[in-house]
Amino acid sequence: MARRSTSSSTGRPAGSGPSGPRNRTPQPVRLRRRTFGDVVKAFLAFVLLLVLVVGIPGALALTVGWPLPRTAPSMDWLSQPIGVDVFLNTLTVIVWLAWAQFTACVLVEVKAALSGVGLPGRVPGAGPSQLLARQLVAALLLVGATAASFTPGLSQLGHSLEGNQKGTVATAQATPGILAQQQEQAKSTAAALAEQAGHAAAQAEQGGSTATHGATKYYRIQPPEGRHHDSLWEIAQRHLGDGRRYKEIYELNKDRVQPDGSRLSEASLIRPGWIMEMPGDAHGGELVANPDAHVSPEVRQQIGDYAQTGDHAQHQQQHQEQGGGQQAGGDGATAQITVPSQRPAGDAATPATHAQESGNSSFGHSFGLSEALLGAPLLAAGLLAALGRRRRQALWQSALGAVGGRRGMEPPIPDGDAQDVQDALLVGADPEGVRLLDRSLRGLAAALTAESRSLPVVYAAWLSHGDLHLQLAQPAGKPPAPWQLGQDQTFWTLSRADAERYEDTDAAAPYPGLVSLGTMDDSRLLLNLEAVPGIVSLSGREADRAAVFASVAAELATNGWSDRMTITLVGFGADLTPLAPNRLRHLDDVDALFETMEAETRQRRGALGAADHHSVLTGRTGPAQHTRWAPNLVLLATQPSAEDAVRLAELAADAARLGIGYLVGSERDDLPGAAWAMEITPDGRLLAPLLGLELQAQLLPAVQQRAVVELFVEADPERDPDGPTNAPPFLVDISEQGRPAVYARLVGPYEIIGLDTPDGERSPLLHEALALLLLHREGVHPRVLSSALWPRGVPDDVRDALLERLRGWLGTDPDGSPRLRAGAAGRLTLAKSVVSDLDVLRSLYYEATQGKGVESRAVRGRLLTDALVLVRGPLLADRAEGRYRWLTHEIIDAQLPLLVADIGLALSAFHLEKDRAEKAIEALGAALRTAPADERLWNELLRATHATGDPDRLRALAADLIARSGARGLPPRTEALLDELLPTWRDGAAATG
């Protein structure tokens, strides 16, 4: 997953200068006074080293002596029984060997520490032994000075990136389409690296010469407020505007001596009274500039002393000693073929990227959620969006049924694996990333159309830290702005900042065949299946191949960057068709595939010839783009026979220009006609050695696949329309004795009764968390709550601190039980004493139509009237912009208008039974304020107005409806009703027109 870059040593966000590799220079030596603890640690380390290095061999020599035979043994020695002496001698030899290895480790570590040159060498097979030796030597050297001053290699361990600091764009250097260009790229990139290193050196020189501690801002860690302790995340949130920038603060202050003599070694461990140097753009009243007359002399002295240990002071001293210059090292040109891509520390990566990071680094484990879906943000976003559309469709289809007791009003709540998968989709989805990818690709198509240029052939796309890199089959000239050339002529690159400026366009989706295969070094690869010149083969175990095929099929069926397409599944995936019945087509065997695809291949060739297009890409831009030229992507999971493989290769030879792609499963990696051969390993890696690819594959294992399909099947609007009615997930006691302890009004402006208002800083998050829990009485997974409040990820200690504050804010019931609880599965639920007006609204309507109101007309009228009074507007009408984004994944915005409309219709029918037309019109008008687009309400309003016997009033309502309908015209049902109630309405409409 993506790594978030941190600030440079001068406090300037990394990457703020010209893009290029960031140099990592050795940190200056920081001397400090020895403490008593240092002496104790050094003494204990000396004793332990003495025992291990000297004591053990001495003890062995005295107690056991020489363990090996003094003369050469004869062959008879092998047949003699093994006695105690032989066993002890063998064990002694093993101990001697272990001692020799540890002693070698000590010598290597001492040599490296005293020489101060690089990292210590590795002793073969001595991982734990060498680590122990390193710690003991470092502790011993604390007697004379800090360990970092004698062992700069050790002090740099925390600053080194994994491996050779491979960049995100560098990972594409051996990927499809550029294998023949590697030598030329290496030369050009080496020159670019040298130029970038020069820029970096100039920036470092400028920063080192201008940074002064007098302009630096500091923050003093505050003491605990009640049970709340300050954290670097919250400090960054308050003073930098983004909690994810806490790493910048950590890097600026790591290992520096605090006023109490201790040091910051972990980002989560800070103490009251510590001083934190802040990045230059920090703001807020709690910050202190040095010197500052508004603090006590003691604090001013502490800040002054702390400033002397800062990196800016050290860099200034180095600048003066070295003449203010720093030469760029020549070894940078040998790092990678392409320049590593660096992002400023404050920049925002994709939400799913940070959700995954926080899941890996902070939460530590997935709490039972599917790691496959957590690591597939684009797939999860597509599935979640498609599931939401399916559930809304079911709601609207159900709205055509009888009023009251409709099955679709309350969709079934998933459980078991389906519930876990739904939670994983909510946590892992990156809808913003999908939106940017779609807009970027369509924007590119629109720009090329405006320049009368055709689309280039794109083999793959790389998503890296939100930036998009298209890998072309061959150079296609200069890309249209704001796209830029990448590492060579075959890469077109768009930064995330430029992508966010794109708006929706009517251009056709240019590359609908892009599908995620996996990640490599922080970059996500999307392969364009329809552009591959031939077959893509996938070998490996059958179960592993099936997980890849299911992932590819599910993403192609639900992705948001395609228009129309056909995904043909052969020999597998019959159960996947509920995901997208309009896109997925299942064929039983290879014979059916040949019959279908041979006919389609001929048809496409003829259509392209008639349209005078060389390929489908020319049909997606220019005047002919309305034809769309939707692709057909064939996924054949079973191994074809030798004869079928040859026939399939012939069929796929011309497939790329026709918009047809083939992904074929194979037991071997030598499938005839395979342009690209890949292998999925049992540990989930996707390998393509000839293409230079080694990805962490995106998979959809069988268990998750079944659970995903279950979610879609349960949401199918055609499934069991006459089935039992689902009761609301939470029914409240609507009698006077059922008055809740905490009452939240969500329908309309947000208001809470029964709780004190939290302080201003944390109030919005607490209110949002409570709203999410109130809308999910079945329970909310902690990671779902976390991803809803912080879409870009947050450490678990910040989330847990918020939950503690929420638990304290809600308080306890009279019996002492907390109102915020965690169930057996860890999901968070609210006590029954915490109620929302939406809960009451659902309960009133349920009782009126399926409970007490069924037997008593008076009770039904009172319950329906009380329910309609609760409706004060749309859900959370006054919510702040940018908050409650998780509502886009919910269907409550479709449920609430339907529920209010049902209440209005039921109350109108109640009044019309007694010929109270005016009361019915009043009820329908109240419902229309929340559900103005519900055709049923308008039709019922026409009937109620007709019941008044006032034709002029009916004509006025008809004219209003015609004006509202605009160019679309009235719905057929409304037209038919007007024909019945007001036969002359068409004459009035014609006169108006």
XYZ file of N, CA and C in Angstrom, residues 507-616:
330
model
N -18.464 12.535 -22.869
C -17.633 11.673 -23.713
C -17.852 10.207 -23.361
N -17.671 9.356 -24.367
C -17.776 7.917 -24.123
C -16.605 7.441 -23.278
N -16.853 6.385 -22.519
C -15.771 5.796 -21.725
C -14.723 5.234 -22.674
N -13.483 5.761 -22.644
C -12.505 5.355 -23.662
C -11.898 3.977 -23.444
N -11.724 3.587 -22.167
C -11.035 2.322 -21.881
C -11.854 1.506 -20.880
N -13.025 1.017 -21.309
C -13.880 0.256 -20.376
C -13.306 -1.094 -19.990
N -12.288 -1.566 -20.713
C -11.725 -2.886 -20.414
C -10.668 -2.883 -19.344
N -10.402 -1.733 -18.707
C -9.420 -1.695 -17.630
C -9.944 -2.446 -16.414
N -9.104 -3.284 -15.833
C -9.504 -4.044 -14.655
C -8.293 -4.234 -13.748
N -8.514 -4.141 -12.444
C -7.427 -4.234 -11.469
C -6.908 -5.665 -11.382
N -5.579 -5.783 -11.398
C -4.944 -7.087 -11.201
C -4.261 -7.196 -9.851
N -3.763 -6.085 -9.312
C -3.085 -6.135 -8.022
C -2.210 -4.913 -7.833
N -1.337 -4.991 -6.842
C -0.481 -3.860 -6.489
C 0.987 -4.286 -6.528
N 1.828 -3.300 -6.829
C 3.267 -3.514 -6.820
C 3.925 -2.217 -6.378
N 4.613 -2.268 -5.229
C 5.337 -1.110 -4.731
C 4.462 0.135 -4.730
N 3.378 0.093 -3.997
C 2.507 1.244 -3.777
C 1.664 1.620 -4.990
N 1.789 0.928 -6.097
C 1.029 1.262 -7.296
C 0.050 0.141 -7.613
N -1.117 0.529 -8.084
C -2.148 -0.439 -8.465
C -2.189 -0.535 -9.983
N -2.104 -1.748 -10.487
C -2.099 -1.986 -11.932
C -3.490 -2.359 -12.418
N -3.937 -1.651 -13.459
C -5.162 -1.996 -14.171
C -4.777 -2.391 -15.586
N -5.067 -3.607 -15.963
C -4.746 -4.119 -17.289
C -5.931 -3.872 -18.215
N -5.650 -3.389 -19.420
C -6.694 -3.161 -20.421
C -6.868 -4.432 -21.237
N -7.801 -5.261 -20.845
C -7.944 -6.588 -21.452
C -8.252 -6.517 -22.936
N -9.020 -5.507 -23.360
C -9.417 -5.474 -24.762
C -8.286 -5.012 -25.683
N -7.191 -4.487 -25.114
C -6.100 -3.972 -25.947
C -4.968 -4.963 -26.117
N -4.997 -6.069 -25.393
C -3.897 -7.042 -25.478
C -3.903 -7.692 -26.863
N -2.771 -7.715 -27.546
C -2.723 -8.307 -28.897
C -2.708 -9.829 -28.844
N -3.781 -10.415 -28.419
C -3.849 -11.866 -28.303
C -4.490 -12.260 -26.987
N -4.097 -13.416 -26.484
C -4.680 -13.990 -25.269
C -3.811 -13.645 -24.069
N -4.463 -13.414 -22.937
C -3.774 -13.342 -21.652
C -4.035 -14.663 -20.943
N -2.977 -15.408 -20.658
C -3.151 -16.698 -20.000
C -2.831 -16.566 -18.518
N -3.524 -17.342 -17.725
C -3.319 -17.354 -16.273
C -3.160 -18.791 -15.822
N -1.983 -19.127 -15.303
C -1.729 -20.467 -14.796
C -1.677 -20.434 -13.277
N -1.661 -21.616 -12.681
C -1.660 -21.743 -11.234
C -2.690 -22.762 -10.792
N -2.814 -22.906 -9.473
C -3.790 -23.857 -8.954
C -5.205 -23.411 -9.316
N -6.101 -24.364 -9.467
C -7.451 -24.061 -9.921
C -8.172 -23.104 -8.967
N -8.046 -23.326 -7.654
C -8.731 -22.457 -6.695
C -8.173 -21.038 -6.742
N -6.862 -20.916 -6.918
C -6.258 -19.585 -6.992
C -6.678 -18.876 -8.274
N -6.720 -19.614 -9.378
C -7.182 -19.003 -10.633
C -8.630 -18.557 -10.507
N -9.446 -19.363 -9.837
C -10.859 -19.014 -9.688
C -11.030 -17.705 -8.919
N -10.181 -17.473 -7.912
C -10.269 -16.226 -7.146
C -9.913 -15.019 -8.003
N -8.935 -15.187 -8.904
C -8.581 -14.091 -9.815
C -9.709 -13.846 -10.803
N -10.223 -14.902 -11.405
C -11.299 -14.754 -12.375
C -12.541 -14.114 -11.750
N -12.883 -14.498 -10.530
C -14.046 -13.911 -9.869
C -13.839 -12.418 -9.616
N -12.620 -12.040 -9.200
C -12.325 -10.629 -8.975
C -12.436 -9.834 -10.265
N -11.855 -10.349 -11.347
C -11.907 -9.656 -12.634
C -13.351 -9.518 -13.110
N -14.121 -10.599 -13.014
C -15.511 -10.554 -13.474
C -16.336 -9.580 -12.652
N -16.180 -9.602 -11.334
C -16.970 -8.722 -10.467
C -16.639 -7.257 -10.714
N -15.345 -6.939 -10.904
C -14.991 -5.530 -11.125
C -15.445 -5.056 -12.497
N -15.271 -5.877 -13.525
C -15.744 -5.482 -14.849
C -17.254 -5.290 -14.856
N -17.967 -6.099 -14.093
C -19.427 -6.029 -14.096
C -19.959 -4.807 -13.358
N -19.198 -4.266 -12.428
C -19.736 -3.200 -11.574
C -18.916 -1.927 -11.589
N -17.830 -1.855 -12.365
C -16.959 -0.677 -12.263
C -17.669 0.587 -12.734
N -17.134 1.723 -12.312
C -17.753 3.003 -12.616
C -17.100 3.758 -13.741
N -16.134 3.175 -14.465
C -15.475 3.888 -15.558
C -15.812 3.261 -16.913
N -16.927 2.545 -16.989
C -17.368 1.921 -18.238
C -18.798 2.348 -18.528
N -19.172 2.231 -19.802
C -20.565 2.457 -20.192
C -21.233 1.102 -20.389
N -21.277 0.661 -21.622
C -21.829 -0.662 -21.907
C -20.684 -1.632 -22.170
N -20.867 -2.866 -21.824
C -19.908 -3.913 -22.165
C -20.561 -5.261 -21.932
N -19.918 -6.280 -22.474
C -20.361 -7.659 -22.251
C -19.195 -8.432 -21.669
N -19.449 -9.127 -20.571
C -18.451 -10.017 -19.989
C -18.974 -11.436 -20.163
N -18.279 -12.195 -20.970
C -18.697 -13.563 -21.271
C -17.928 -14.521 -20.375
N -18.642 -15.218 -19.504
C -18.045 -16.174 -18.573
C -18.240 -17.580 -19.126
N -17.148 -18.290 -19.286
C -17.212 -19.626 -19.898
C -16.726 -20.656 -18.883
N -17.595 -21.613 -18.575
C -17.206 -22.703 -17.689
C -17.189 -22.348 -16.223
N -17.571 -21.137 -15.851
C -17.629 -20.740 -14.454
C -18.530 -19.504 -14.363
N -18.851 -19.126 -13.138
C -19.477 -17.835 -12.898
C -20.959 -17.745 -13.153
N -21.654 -18.886 -13.267
C -23.097 -18.800 -13.452
C -23.761 -18.107 -12.268
N -23.176 -18.284 -11.081
C -23.748 -17.657 -9.886
C -23.393 -16.184 -9.782
N -22.491 -15.683 -10.633
C -22.105 -14.275 -10.572
C -23.053 -13.365 -11.341
N -23.899 -13.914 -12.186
C -24.753 -13.079 -13.037
C -25.660 -12.132 -12.258
N -26.101 -12.435 -11.005
C -26.898 -11.441 -10.279
C -26.186 -10.119 -10.036
N -24.849 -10.093 -10.119
C -24.139 -8.837 -9.900
C -24.502 -7.813 -10.958
N -24.676 -8.238 -12.189
C -25.007 -7.323 -13.286
C -25.595 -8.133 -14.431
N -26.878 -8.455 -14.370
C -27.477 -9.300 -15.419
C -27.358 -8.696 -16.810
N -27.258 -7.374 -16.923
C -27.157 -6.740 -18.231
C -25.745 -6.808 -18.817
N -24.758 -7.092 -17.987
C -23.377 -7.148 -18.468
C -22.841 -8.572 -18.548
N -23.201 -9.401 -17.580
C -22.622 -10.743 -17.487
C -23.424 -11.731 -18.315
N -22.703 -12.519 -19.115
C -23.321 -13.568 -19.932
C -22.562 -14.861 -19.668
N -23.282 -15.914 -19.366
C -22.659 -17.186 -19.023
C -22.845 -18.187 -20.150
N -21.750 -18.846 -20.532
C -21.785 -19.933 -21.511
C -21.265 -21.202 -20.847
N -21.862 -22.308 -21.216
C -21.550 -23.556 -20.517
C -20.182 -24.117 -20.867
N -19.778 -24.045 -22.143
C -18.543 -24.721 -22.537
C -17.879 -23.970 -23.688
N -16.738 -24.527 -24.129
C -15.944 -23.887 -25.183
C -16.675 -23.930 -26.521
N -17.434 -24.978 -26.780
C -18.168 -25.062 -28.050
C -19.136 -23.892 -28.187
N -19.840 -23.578 -27.110
C -20.756 -22.428 -27.146
C -19.986 -21.125 -27.326
N -18.786 -21.068 -26.754
C -17.966 -19.877 -26.914
C -17.585 -19.667 -28.372
N -17.110 -20.711 -29.053
C -16.715 -20.578 -30.457
C -17.907 -20.170 -31.320
N -19.032 -20.774 -31.068
C -20.217 -20.451 -31.870
C -20.590 -18.973 -31.703
N -20.490 -18.476 -30.481
C -20.872 -17.090 -30.214
C -19.832 -16.103 -30.720
N -18.566 -16.352 -30.406
C -17.526 -15.370 -30.685
C -17.127 -15.345 -32.167
N -17.225 -16.453 -32.876
C -16.924 -16.417 -34.309
C -17.926 -15.536 -35.031
N -19.195 -15.635 -34.632
C -20.212 -14.783 -35.245
C -19.993 -13.316 -34.871
N -19.665 -13.048 -33.622
C -19.458 -11.659 -33.206
C -18.203 -11.068 -33.831
N -17.154 -11.866 -33.989
C -15.932 -11.372 -34.628
C -16.219 -10.945 -36.061
N -16.952 -11.776 -36.810
C -17.308 -11.405 -38.183
C -18.157 -10.134 -38.212
N -19.084 -10.043 -37.293
C -19.961 -8.876 -37.259
C -19.173 -7.604 -36.965
N -18.243 -7.667 -36.034
C -17.466 -6.481 -35.679
C -16.535 -6.063 -36.818
N -15.921 -7.026 -37.470
C -15.071 -6.681 -38.608
C -15.880 -5.954 -39.675
N -17.074 -6.466 -39.959
C -17.911 -5.822 -40.960
C -18.349 -4.435 -40.541
N -18.696 -4.269 -39.249
C -19.145 -2.962 -38.770
C -18.021 -1.944 -38.827
N -16.798 -2.358 -38.459
C -15.671 -1.430 -38.514
C -15.375 -1.031 -39.956
N -15.454 -2.010 -40.868
C -15.217 -1.679 -42.265
C -16.266 -0.728 -42.813
N -17.533 -0.960 -42.474
C -18.601 -0.082 -42.947
C -18.460 1.327 -42.399
N -17.951 1.439 -41.161
C -17.772 2.751 -40.544
C -16.430 3.377 -40.893
N -15.615 2.658 -41.660
C -14.290 3.139 -42.058
C -13.423 3.439 -40.838
N -13.457 2.533 -39.853
C -12.615 2.665 -38.657
C -11.605 1.529 -38.654
N -10.383 1.862 -38.256
C -9.366 0.824 -38.148
C -9.581 -0.023 -36.900
N -10.020 0.614 -35.810
C -10.243 -0.107 -34.551
C -11.387 0.548 -33.805
N -11.815 -0.095 -32.723
C -12.915 0.455 -31.929
C -12.523 1.768 -31.267
